Amino acid sequence: MPIKVLVVDDSALVRNLLSEIVRGSPDMQLVGAAPDAFVARDMVNQFSPNVITLDIEMPRMDGLAFLEKLMAARPTPVVMISTLTEEGAEATLRALELGAVDFIPKPKLGVSSGIREYAEIIIEKIRAAADVKVKPLIKKHRPEITEDQKIMNPVGLQSTEKIIAIGASTGGTEAIKDLLVQLPAAVPGIVMTQHMPPGFTRTYAERLNKTTRLHVVEAKGGERILPGHAFLAPGGYHLVVVRSGADYRVKLSDAEPVHRHRPAVDVMMESVAQVGGKNVIGVLLTGMGKDGAKGMLDIRNRGGYTIAQDEASCVVYGMPKEAVAVGGVDQIVALDKMGQALLDKIKAMGSGNRL
């Protein structure tokens, strides 16, 4: 059975380009191309698409409003088409909160050549989305946490010797947030790689900083990795962890993409394994592809501990599955139990409280 795809975009050019890409894939069937949310609603009822590509900025009813209605009434896998702007990043992250599976950034210039260049990735993302079991939208209210509330609560978890490395891709923006909100302020320093383009990571880090007890920032390079702090790899750069005397520090690298990604989870995890050895906990969350599998194995081979998200709670069980397959995983845990699993392991590793 081919994957039935509905394209929704107010730009005739983008509609035609996406339609052409879908038609060119033998395992897909274009069931419709809608210029706005109202036409899209009728087409959803008529054709029951398996996947929808949805533009955020549309007249009459924007993509976010349509997405919220869709997820409440008829949950369907959605891949957002977003602009590479700060507003676009905010809207995209909101769409992922509302239940969109993934997003494709729309090139600022040369839309036609840019989207064709993305053709292979677009097809991959639609394929991955088709396998996702979308759940009806449940609104989670998380009060914002002010900087004054981010006070260290020492519970034997604070250490500059231990370090946590978290990697994720498709479905990861929500998974990382769901994990971090389970953690107290006094955890070892955290480094994170989430596959995202430049411009999106700063906005994402700011959102995480408002909803968790940790100090979350987009890494700039040179920072000392301290307890209660989490550093997110910026789009377009690999995050590498280096030793500086007794400290771990963040270094950014513009080396070649790995698995077509920069930042790549493998680059971050391999660097952490090298400098941290037995003091590292690697965490691999939902995502498409195999980035992170080698890094998790490296951490494990050097005496560190690794935790992977279980299949049932993953949006896409790709990266964790690959890590399990290569023998890189010590423990498989559901996302809602992962915070406790991390805290238990940190306590079991002993104090090492050199600050």
mmCIF file of C-alpha atoms in Angstrom:
data_model
loop_
_atom_site.group_PDB
_atom_site.id
_atom_site.type_symbol
_atom_site.label_atom_id
_atom_site.label_comp_id
_atom_site.label_asym_id
_atom_site.label_seq_id
_atom_site.Cartn_x
_atom_site.Cartn_y
_atom_site.Cartn_z
ATOM 1 C CA MET A 1 0.000 0.000 0.000
ATOM 2 C CA PRO A 2 1.503 3.361 -0.989
ATOM 3 C CA ILE A 3 1.800 6.137 1.597
ATOM 4 C CA LYS A 4 -1.030 8.612 0.929
ATOM 5 C CA VAL A 5 0.348 12.158 1.179
ATOM 6 C CA LEU A 6 -1.532 15.463 1.362
ATOM 7 C CA VAL A 7 0.459 18.653 0.674
ATOM 8 C CA VAL A 8 -0.856 21.858 2.313
ATOM 9 C CA ASP A 9 0.847 25.146 1.367
ATOM 10 C CA ASP A 10 -0.415 28.553 0.273
ATOM 11 C CA SER A 11 2.532 28.950 -2.137
ATOM 12 C CA ALA A 12 1.716 27.405 -5.530
ATOM 13 C CA LEU A 13 5.459 27.035 -6.183
ATOM 14 C CA VAL A 14 6.090 25.070 -2.965
ATOM 15 C CA ARG A 15 2.908 23.019 -3.480
ATOM 16 C CA ASN A 16 4.046 22.035 -6.962
ATOM 17 C CA LEU A 17 7.607 21.239 -5.870
ATOM 18 C CA LEU A 18 6.498 19.063 -2.954
ATOM 19 C CA SER A 19 3.882 17.372 -5.143
ATOM 20 C CA GLU A 20 6.575 16.614 -7.736
ATOM 21 C CA ILE A 21 8.866 15.110 -5.053
ATOM 22 C CA VAL A 22 6.052 12.926 -3.651
ATOM 23 C CA ARG A 23 4.988 11.768 -7.125
ATOM 24 C CA GLY A 24 8.597 10.825 -7.868
ATOM 25 C CA SER A 25 8.655 8.339 -4.992
ATOM 26 C CA PRO A 26 7.267 4.916 -6.005
ATOM 27 C CA ASP A 27 6.034 4.089 -2.485
ATOM 28 C CA MET A 28 3.955 7.279 -2.204
ATOM 29 C CA GLN A 29 0.691 8.545 -3.633
ATOM 30 C CA LEU A 30 -0.172 12.243 -3.750
ATOM 31 C CA VAL A 31 -3.859 12.409 -2.777
ATOM 32 C CA GLY A 32 -4.155 16.185 -2.881
ATOM 33 C CA ALA A 33 -2.490 19.601 -2.739
ATOM 34 C CA ALA A 34 -4.413 22.210 -0.724
ATOM 35 C CA PRO A 35 -3.789 25.992 -0.775
ATOM 36 C CA ASP A 36 -5.246 26.573 2.714
ATOM 37 C CA ALA A 37 -6.495 24.890 5.876
ATOM 38 C CA PHE A 38 -10.152 24.857 4.833
ATOM 39 C CA VAL A 39 -9.508 22.979 1.589
ATOM 40 C CA ALA A 40 -7.109 20.737 3.544
ATOM 41 C CA ARG A 41 -9.817 19.885 6.093
ATOM 42 C CA ASP A 42 -12.130 18.681 3.320
ATOM 43 C CA MET A 43 -9.317 16.674 1.705
ATOM 44 C CA VAL A 44 -8.427 15.027 5.032
ATOM 45 C CA ASN A 45 -12.029 13.852 5.382
ATOM 46 C CA GLN A 46 -12.206 12.754 1.748
ATOM 47 C CA PHE A 47 -8.846 10.979 1.325
ATOM 48 C CA SER A 48 -7.689 9.998 4.871
ATOM 49 C CA PRO A 49 -4.012 10.730 4.141
ATOM 50 C CA ASN A 50 -1.289 8.791 5.986
ATOM 51 C CA VAL A 51 0.948 11.880 6.167
ATOM 52 C CA ILE A 52 0.362 15.628 5.745
ATOM 53 C CA THR A 53 3.046 18.199 4.896
ATOM 54 C CA LEU A 54 1.835 21.467 6.397
ATOM 55 C CA ASP A 55 2.978 25.051 5.892
ATOM 56 C CA ILE A 56 2.981 27.153 9.053
ATOM 57 C CA GLU A 57 2.235 30.533 7.480
ATOM 58 C CA MET A 58 -1.091 30.458 5.624
ATOM 59 C CA PRO A 59 -3.992 32.888 5.174
ATOM 60 C CA ARG A 60 -7.443 32.415 6.758
ATOM 61 C CA MET A 61 -6.224 29.800 9.259
ATOM 62 C CA ASP A 62 -2.527 29.320 9.981
ATOM 63 C CA GLY A 63 -0.830 25.941 10.144
ATOM 64 C CA LEU A 64 -0.687 25.874 13.951
ATOM 65 C CA ALA A 65 -4.422 26.444 14.366
ATOM 66 C CA PHE A 66 -5.161 23.757 11.770
ATOM 67 C CA LEU A 67 -2.679 21.349 13.387
ATOM 68 C CA GLU A 68 -4.282 21.768 16.823
ATOM 69 C CA LYS A 69 -7.753 21.065 15.410
ATOM 70 C CA LEU A 70 -6.449 18.092 13.404
ATOM 71 C CA MET A 71 -4.698 16.496 16.399
ATOM 72 C CA ALA A 72 -7.809 16.846 18.559
ATOM 73 C CA ALA A 73 -10.252 15.511 15.956
ATOM 74 C CA ARG A 74 -8.271 13.218 13.661
ATOM 75 C CA PRO A 75 -4.653 12.603 14.752
ATOM 76 C CA THR A 76 -2.507 12.253 11.623
ATOM 77 C CA PRO A 77 1.299 12.304 11.190
ATOM 78 C CA VAL A 78 2.305 15.826 10.117
ATOM 79 C CA VAL A 79 5.629 17.147 8.789
ATOM 80 C CA MET A 80 5.789 20.949 9.095
ATOM 81 C CA ILE A 81 7.283 23.159 6.385
ATOM 82 C CA SER A 82 8.842 26.087 8.253
ATOM 83 C CA THR A 83 10.795 29.242 7.517
ATOM 84 C CA LEU A 84 14.363 29.753 8.755
ATOM 85 C CA THR A 85 13.541 32.741 10.937
ATOM 86 C CA GLU A 86 13.246 33.310 14.679
ATOM 87 C CA GLU A 87 9.459 33.485 14.322
ATOM 88 C CA GLY A 88 9.603 30.349 12.170
ATOM 89 C CA ALA A 89 11.632 28.558 14.854
ATOM 90 C CA GLU A 90 9.145 29.533 17.597
ATOM 91 C CA ALA A 91 6.204 28.385 15.491
ATOM 92 C CA THR A 92 7.935 25.126 14.546
ATOM 93 C CA LEU A 93 8.704 24.261 18.168
ATOM 94 C CA ARG A 94 5.092 25.026 19.053
ATOM 95 C CA ALA A 95 3.985 22.703 16.222
ATOM 96 C CA LEU A 96 6.160 19.904 17.617
ATOM 97 C CA GLU A 97 4.547 20.489 21.041
ATOM 98 C CA LEU A 98 1.138 20.188 19.378
ATOM 99 C CA GLY A 99 2.040 16.791 17.920
ATOM 100 C CA ALA A 100 3.780 17.363 14.572
ATOM 101 C CA VAL A 101 6.266 14.549 13.935
ATOM 102 C CA ASP A 102 9.024 16.543 12.234
ATOM 103 C CA PHE A 103 9.776 19.650 10.213
ATOM 104 C CA ILE A 104 11.544 20.680 7.020
ATOM 105 C CA PRO A 105 13.098 24.161 6.890
ATOM 106 C CA LYS A 106 12.106 26.132 3.799
ATOM 107 C CA PRO A 107 15.197 27.739 2.199
ATOM 108 C CA LYS A 108 15.237 31.554 2.455
ATOM 109 C CA LEU A 109 16.540 32.013 -1.078
ATOM 110 C CA GLY A 110 16.245 29.866 -4.177
ATOM 111 C CA VAL A 111 13.188 27.981 -2.913
ATOM 112 C CA SER A 112 12.953 25.879 -6.061
ATOM 113 C CA SER A 113 16.560 24.617 -6.074
ATOM 114 C CA GLY A 114 16.638 24.469 -2.254
ATOM 115 C CA ILE A 115 13.602 22.208 -1.928
ATOM 116 C CA ARG A 116 14.823 19.936 -4.752
ATOM 117 C CA GLU A 117 18.139 19.653 -2.896
ATOM 118 C CA TYR A 118 16.181 18.489 0.162
ATOM 119 C CA ALA A 119 14.169 15.943 -1.886
ATOM 120 C CA GLU A 120 15.840 12.850 -0.417
ATOM 121 C CA ILE A 121 15.466 14.141 3.151
ATOM 122 C CA ILE A 122 11.824 15.141 2.531
ATOM 123 C CA ILE A 123 11.034 11.616 1.291
ATOM 124 C CA GLU A 124 12.824 10.072 4.297
ATOM 125 C CA LYS A 125 10.904 12.282 6.722
ATOM 126 C CA ILE A 126 7.551 11.460 5.107
ATOM 127 C CA ARG A 127 8.393 7.725 5.225
ATOM 128 C CA ALA A 128 9.373 7.936 8.897
ATOM 129 C CA ALA A 129 6.226 9.949 9.710
ATOM 130 C CA ALA A 130 4.021 7.315 8.050
ATOM 131 C CA ASP A 131 5.174 4.757 10.648
ATOM 132 C CA VAL A 132 4.408 6.990 13.629
ATOM 133 C CA LYS A 133 1.385 6.200 15.784
ATOM 134 C CA VAL A 134 0.084 9.697 16.505
ATOM 135 C CA LYS A 135 -1.740 10.077 19.798
ATOM 136 C CA PRO A 136 -4.583 12.556 20.376
ATOM 137 C CA LEU A 137 -3.313 15.867 21.720
ATOM 138 C CA ILE A 138 -3.172 16.066 25.512
ATOM 139 C CA LYS A 139 -2.387 19.579 26.677
ATOM 140 C CA LYS A 140 0.477 19.676 29.176
ATOM 141 C CA HIS A 141 0.624 22.799 31.269
ATOM 142 C CA ARG A 142 4.124 23.445 32.522
ATOM 143 C CA PRO A 143 4.590 26.635 34.516
ATOM 144 C CA GLU A 144 7.659 28.632 33.562
ATOM 145 C CA ILE A 145 10.538 28.355 36.020
ATOM 146 C CA THR A 146 12.303 31.609 36.859
ATOM 147 C CA GLU A 147 16.074 31.904 37.342
ATOM 148 C CA ASP A 148 15.484 32.500 41.089
ATOM 149 C CA GLN A 149 13.817 29.096 41.342
ATOM 150 C CA LYS A 150 16.844 27.322 39.849
ATOM 151 C CA ILE A 151 18.560 26.945 43.220
ATOM 152 C CA MET A 152 20.864 24.006 43.697
ATOM 153 C CA ASN A 153 19.359 21.352 45.956
ATOM 154 C CA PRO A 154 22.305 19.154 46.934
ATOM 155 C CA VAL A 155 21.203 15.523 47.107
ATOM 156 C CA GLY A 156 24.503 13.765 46.440
ATOM 157 C CA LEU A 157 24.073 14.284 42.710
ATOM 158 C CA GLN A 158 26.339 17.309 42.204
ATOM 159 C CA SER A 159 29.664 16.564 40.571
ATOM 160 C CA THR A 160 32.043 18.077 38.045
ATOM 161 C CA GLU A 161 33.603 14.664 37.477
ATOM 162 C CA LYS A 162 30.486 13.011 36.058
ATOM 163 C CA ILE A 163 28.925 14.185 32.799
ATOM 164 C CA ILE A 164 25.722 13.299 30.920
ATOM 165 C CA ALA A 165 25.510 13.275 27.094
ATOM 166 C CA ILE A 166 22.044 13.245 25.490
ATOM 167 C CA GLY A 167 21.365 12.706 21.774
ATOM 168 C CA ALA A 168 18.098 12.824 19.820
ATOM 169 C CA SER A 169 16.571 13.482 16.407
ATOM 170 C CA THR A 170 12.979 13.014 15.144
ATOM 171 C CA GLY A 171 10.623 13.491 18.101
ATOM 172 C CA GLY A 172 13.548 14.589 20.229
ATOM 173 C CA THR A 173 12.558 18.181 20.956
ATOM 174 C CA GLU A 174 9.682 16.987 23.116
ATOM 175 C CA ALA A 175 11.562 13.922 24.425
ATOM 176 C CA ILE A 176 14.509 16.002 25.670
ATOM 177 C CA LYS A 177 12.106 18.408 27.367
ATOM 178 C CA ASP A 178 10.152 15.531 28.948
ATOM 179 C CA LEU A 179 13.417 14.084 30.290
ATOM 180 C CA LEU A 180 14.903 17.338 31.596
ATOM 181 C CA VAL A 181 11.758 18.288 33.537
ATOM 182 C CA GLN A 182 12.205 15.066 35.537
ATOM 183 C CA LEU A 183 15.651 16.173 36.779
ATOM 184 C CA PRO A 184 16.538 18.296 39.826
ATOM 185 C CA ALA A 185 18.931 21.237 39.511
ATOM 186 C CA ALA A 186 21.767 19.381 41.204
ATOM 187 C CA VAL A 187 22.676 16.921 38.460
ATOM 188 C CA PRO A 188 26.057 16.640 36.736
ATOM 189 C CA GLY A 189 26.666 18.865 33.720
ATOM 190 C CA ILE A 190 24.801 17.888 30.558
ATOM 191 C CA VAL A 191 25.700 18.207 26.872
ATOM 192 C CA MET A 192 22.998 17.656 24.243
ATOM 193 C CA THR A 193 22.776 17.215 20.495
ATOM 194 C CA GLN A 194 19.389 17.464 18.772
ATOM 195 C CA HIS A 195 19.392 17.472 14.972
ATOM 196 C CA MET A 196 18.298 21.028 14.116
ATOM 197 C CA PRO A 197 19.317 23.705 11.619
ATOM 198 C CA PRO A 198 21.031 26.983 12.584
ATOM 199 C CA GLY A 199 18.613 29.517 14.064
ATOM 200 C CA PHE A 200 16.397 26.916 15.707
ATOM 201 C CA THR A 201 18.693 25.720 18.497
ATOM 202 C CA ARG A 202 18.923 29.043 20.351
ATOM 203 C CA THR A 203 15.135 29.353 20.455
ATOM 204 C CA TYR A 204 14.849 25.733 21.575
ATOM 205 C CA ALA A 205 17.440 26.188 24.356
ATOM 206 C CA GLU A 206 15.558 29.266 25.610
ATOM 207 C CA ARG A 207 12.323 27.265 25.760
ATOM 208 C CA LEU A 208 14.034 24.454 27.695
ATOM 209 C CA ASN A 209 15.536 26.984 30.096
ATOM 210 C CA LYS A 210 12.045 28.274 30.938
ATOM 211 C CA THR A 211 10.518 24.839 31.575
ATOM 212 C CA THR A 212 13.259 22.979 33.492
ATOM 213 C CA ARG A 213 15.206 23.470 36.729
ATOM 214 C CA LEU A 214 18.471 23.466 34.780
ATOM 215 C CA HIS A 215 20.343 26.394 33.261
ATOM 216 C CA VAL A 216 19.972 25.525 29.574
ATOM 217 C CA VAL A 217 21.842 27.474 26.895
ATOM 218 C CA GLU A 218 22.891 27.089 23.291
ATOM 219 C CA ALA A 219 26.631 26.353 23.481
ATOM 220 C CA LYS A 220 28.961 29.099 22.259
ATOM 221 C CA GLY A 221 32.260 27.300 22.891
ATOM 222 C CA GLY A 222 34.701 27.582 25.787
ATOM 223 C CA GLU A 223 32.141 27.148 28.587
ATOM 224 C CA ARG A 224 33.019 25.111 31.670
ATOM 225 C CA ILE A 225 30.508 22.279 32.054
ATOM 226 C CA LEU A 226 29.116 22.657 35.578
ATOM 227 C CA PRO A 227 26.448 20.784 37.571
ATOM 228 C CA GLY A 228 22.930 22.015 36.911
ATOM 229 C CA HIS A 229 23.907 23.362 33.484
ATOM 230 C CA ALA A 230 22.947 21.927 30.100
ATOM 231 C CA PHE A 231 24.580 22.925 26.817
ATOM 232 C CA LEU A 232 22.801 22.389 23.495
ATOM 233 C CA ALA A 233 24.849 21.976 20.312
ATOM 234 C CA PRO A 234 24.115 24.920 17.985
ATOM 235 C CA GLY A 235 22.763 24.164 14.517
ATOM 236 C CA GLY A 236 25.625 23.983 12.013
ATOM 237 C CA TYR A 237 28.313 22.987 14.575
ATOM 238 C CA HIS A 238 29.359 19.760 16.263
ATOM 239 C CA LEU A 239 29.591 19.994 20.060
ATOM 240 C CA VAL A 240 32.856 18.473 21.301
ATOM 241 C CA VAL A 241 33.816 18.028 24.968
ATOM 242 C CA VAL A 242 37.470 18.616 25.882
ATOM 243 C CA ARG A 243 39.521 18.483 29.089
ATOM 244 C CA SER A 244 40.977 21.667 30.501
ATOM 245 C CA GLY A 245 42.899 20.655 33.600
ATOM 246 C CA ALA A 246 40.314 19.119 35.920
ATOM 247 C CA ASP A 247 37.380 20.626 34.003
ATOM 248 C CA TYR A 248 35.253 19.574 31.065
ATOM 249 C CA ARG A 249 34.758 22.365 28.547
ATOM 250 C CA VAL A 250 32.635 22.834 25.443
ATOM 251 C CA LYS A 251 34.315 23.217 22.069
ATOM 252 C CA LEU A 252 32.487 23.818 18.783
ATOM 253 C CA SER A 253 33.631 22.296 15.503
ATOM 254 C CA ASP A 254 32.614 23.002 11.916
ATOM 255 C CA ALA A 255 34.145 19.720 10.690
ATOM 256 C CA GLU A 256 32.292 17.776 8.001
ATOM 257 C CA PRO A 257 28.750 16.547 8.769
ATOM 258 C CA VAL A 258 28.498 12.985 10.108
ATOM 259 C CA HIS A 259 25.504 10.888 8.950
ATOM 260 C CA ARG A 260 24.595 14.085 7.031
ATOM 261 C CA HIS A 261 24.199 15.930 10.346
ATOM 262 C CA ARG A 262 26.057 18.801 11.930
ATOM 263 C CA PRO A 263 25.663 18.705 14.894
ATOM 264 C CA ALA A 264 26.012 14.908 15.092
ATOM 265 C CA VAL A 265 25.396 12.842 18.213
ATOM 266 C CA ASP A 266 28.308 10.489 17.453
ATOM 267 C CA VAL A 267 30.831 13.357 17.399
ATOM 268 C CA MET A 268 29.655 14.606 20.804
ATOM 269 C CA MET A 269 29.462 11.178 22.431
ATOM 270 C CA GLU A 270 32.826 9.996 21.100
ATOM 271 C CA SER A 271 34.499 13.134 22.502
ATOM 272 C CA VAL A 272 32.801 12.694 25.898
ATOM 273 C CA ALA A 273 33.791 9.013 26.032
ATOM 274 C CA GLN A 274 37.405 9.950 25.337
ATOM 275 C CA VAL A 275 37.725 12.532 28.118
ATOM 276 C CA GLY A 276 35.207 11.175 30.653
ATOM 277 C CA GLY A 277 35.606 7.400 30.503
ATOM 278 C CA LYS A 278 33.769 5.711 33.385
ATOM 279 C CA ASN A 279 32.261 9.033 34.537
ATOM 280 C CA VAL A 280 30.007 9.370 31.481
ATOM 281 C CA ILE A 281 26.323 8.521 31.172
ATOM 282 C CA GLY A 282 25.142 8.433 27.551
ATOM 283 C CA VAL A 283 21.435 8.800 26.766
ATOM 284 C CA LEU A 284 19.986 8.154 23.305
ATOM 285 C CA LEU A 285 16.414 9.211 22.614
ATOM 286 C CA THR A 286 13.966 8.914 19.728
ATOM 287 C CA GLY A 287 15.271 9.569 16.221
ATOM 288 C CA MET A 288 15.577 8.405 12.640
ATOM 289 C CA GLY A 289 18.811 6.831 11.372
ATOM 290 C CA LYS A 290 21.861 5.538 13.240
ATOM 291 C CA ASP A 291 23.563 8.661 14.609
ATOM 292 C CA GLY A 292 24.578 7.994 18.215
ATOM 293 C CA ALA A 293 24.897 4.201 17.958
ATOM 294 C CA LYS A 294 28.698 4.300 17.613
ATOM 295 C CA GLY A 295 28.966 7.029 20.252
ATOM 296 C CA MET A 296 26.967 4.976 22.772
ATOM 297 C CA LEU A 297 29.203 1.974 22.088
ATOM 298 C CA ASP A 298 32.293 4.148 22.611
ATOM 299 C CA ILE A 299 30.954 5.347 25.979
ATOM 300 C CA ARG A 300 30.214 1.773 27.031
ATOM 301 C CA ASN A 301 33.590 0.458 25.831
ATOM 302 C CA ARG A 302 35.393 3.103 27.901
ATOM 303 C CA GLY A 303 33.578 2.169 31.095
ATOM 304 C CA GLY A 304 30.676 4.619 30.961
ATOM 305 C CA TYR A 305 26.982 3.742 31.264
ATOM 306 C CA THR A 306 24.373 4.017 28.512
ATOM 307 C CA ILE A 307 20.590 4.347 28.548
ATOM 308 C CA ALA A 308 18.324 4.180 25.480
ATOM 309 C CA GLN A 309 14.673 5.123 25.125
ATOM 310 C CA ASP A 310 12.359 2.141 24.642
ATOM 311 C CA GLU A 311 10.475 1.513 21.416
ATOM 312 C CA ALA A 312 7.004 2.104 22.881
ATOM 313 C CA SER A 313 7.760 5.695 23.967
ATOM 314 C CA CYS A 314 9.816 6.676 20.878
ATOM 315 C CA VAL A 315 8.282 8.715 18.064
ATOM 316 C CA VAL A 316 10.768 6.956 15.742
ATOM 317 C CA TYR A 317 12.636 3.921 17.103
ATOM 318 C CA GLY A 318 15.654 4.304 14.835
ATOM 319 C CA MET A 319 18.709 5.621 16.666
ATOM 320 C CA PRO A 320 18.082 3.693 19.933
ATOM 321 C CA LYS A 321 17.404 0.509 17.920
ATOM 322 C CA GLU A 322 20.743 0.869 16.102
ATOM 323 C CA ALA A 323 22.563 1.446 19.402
ATOM 324 C CA VAL A 324 21.002 -1.721 20.853
ATOM 325 C CA ALA A 325 21.942 -3.654 17.690
ATOM 326 C CA VAL A 326 25.652 -2.776 17.977
ATOM 327 C CA GLY A 327 25.758 -3.597 21.705
ATOM 328 C CA GLY A 328 25.985 0.004 22.860
ATOM 329 C CA VAL A 329 23.164 -0.007 25.437
ATOM 330 C CA ASP A 330 23.229 -1.000 29.132
ATOM 331 C CA GLN A 331 19.615 -0.136 29.947
ATOM 332 C CA ILE A 332 16.424 0.419 27.929
ATOM 333 C CA VAL A 333 13.888 2.678 29.640
ATOM 334 C CA ALA A 334 10.514 4.310 28.903
ATOM 335 C CA LEU A 335 10.812 8.086 28.609
ATOM 336 C CA ASP A 336 8.673 8.808 31.688
ATOM 337 C CA LYS A 337 10.941 6.577 33.843
ATOM 338 C CA MET A 338 14.224 7.837 32.420
ATOM 339 C CA GLY A 339 14.775 10.694 34.858
ATOM 340 C CA GLN A 340 14.636 8.289 37.808
ATOM 341 C CA ALA A 341 16.878 5.783 36.004
ATOM 342 C CA LEU A 342 19.450 8.544 35.480
ATOM 343 C CA LEU A 343 19.306 9.698 39.105
ATOM 344 C CA ASP A 344 19.638 6.120 40.384
ATOM 345 C CA LYS A 345 22.714 5.580 38.224
ATOM 346 C CA ILE A 346 24.314 8.893 39.261
ATOM 347 C CA LYS A 347 23.905 7.944 42.939
ATOM 348 C CA ALA A 348 25.265 4.447 42.292
ATOM 349 C CA MET A 349 28.356 5.935 40.638
ATOM 350 C CA GLY A 350 29.340 7.646 43.905
ATOM 351 C CA SER A 351 29.926 11.280 44.731
ATOM 352 C CA GLY A 352 33.129 12.468 43.038
ATOM 353 C CA ASN A 353 32.185 15.945 44.242
ATOM 354 C CA ARG A 354 35.132 17.961 42.984
ATOM 355 C CA LEU A 355 33.781 21.440 42.164
#
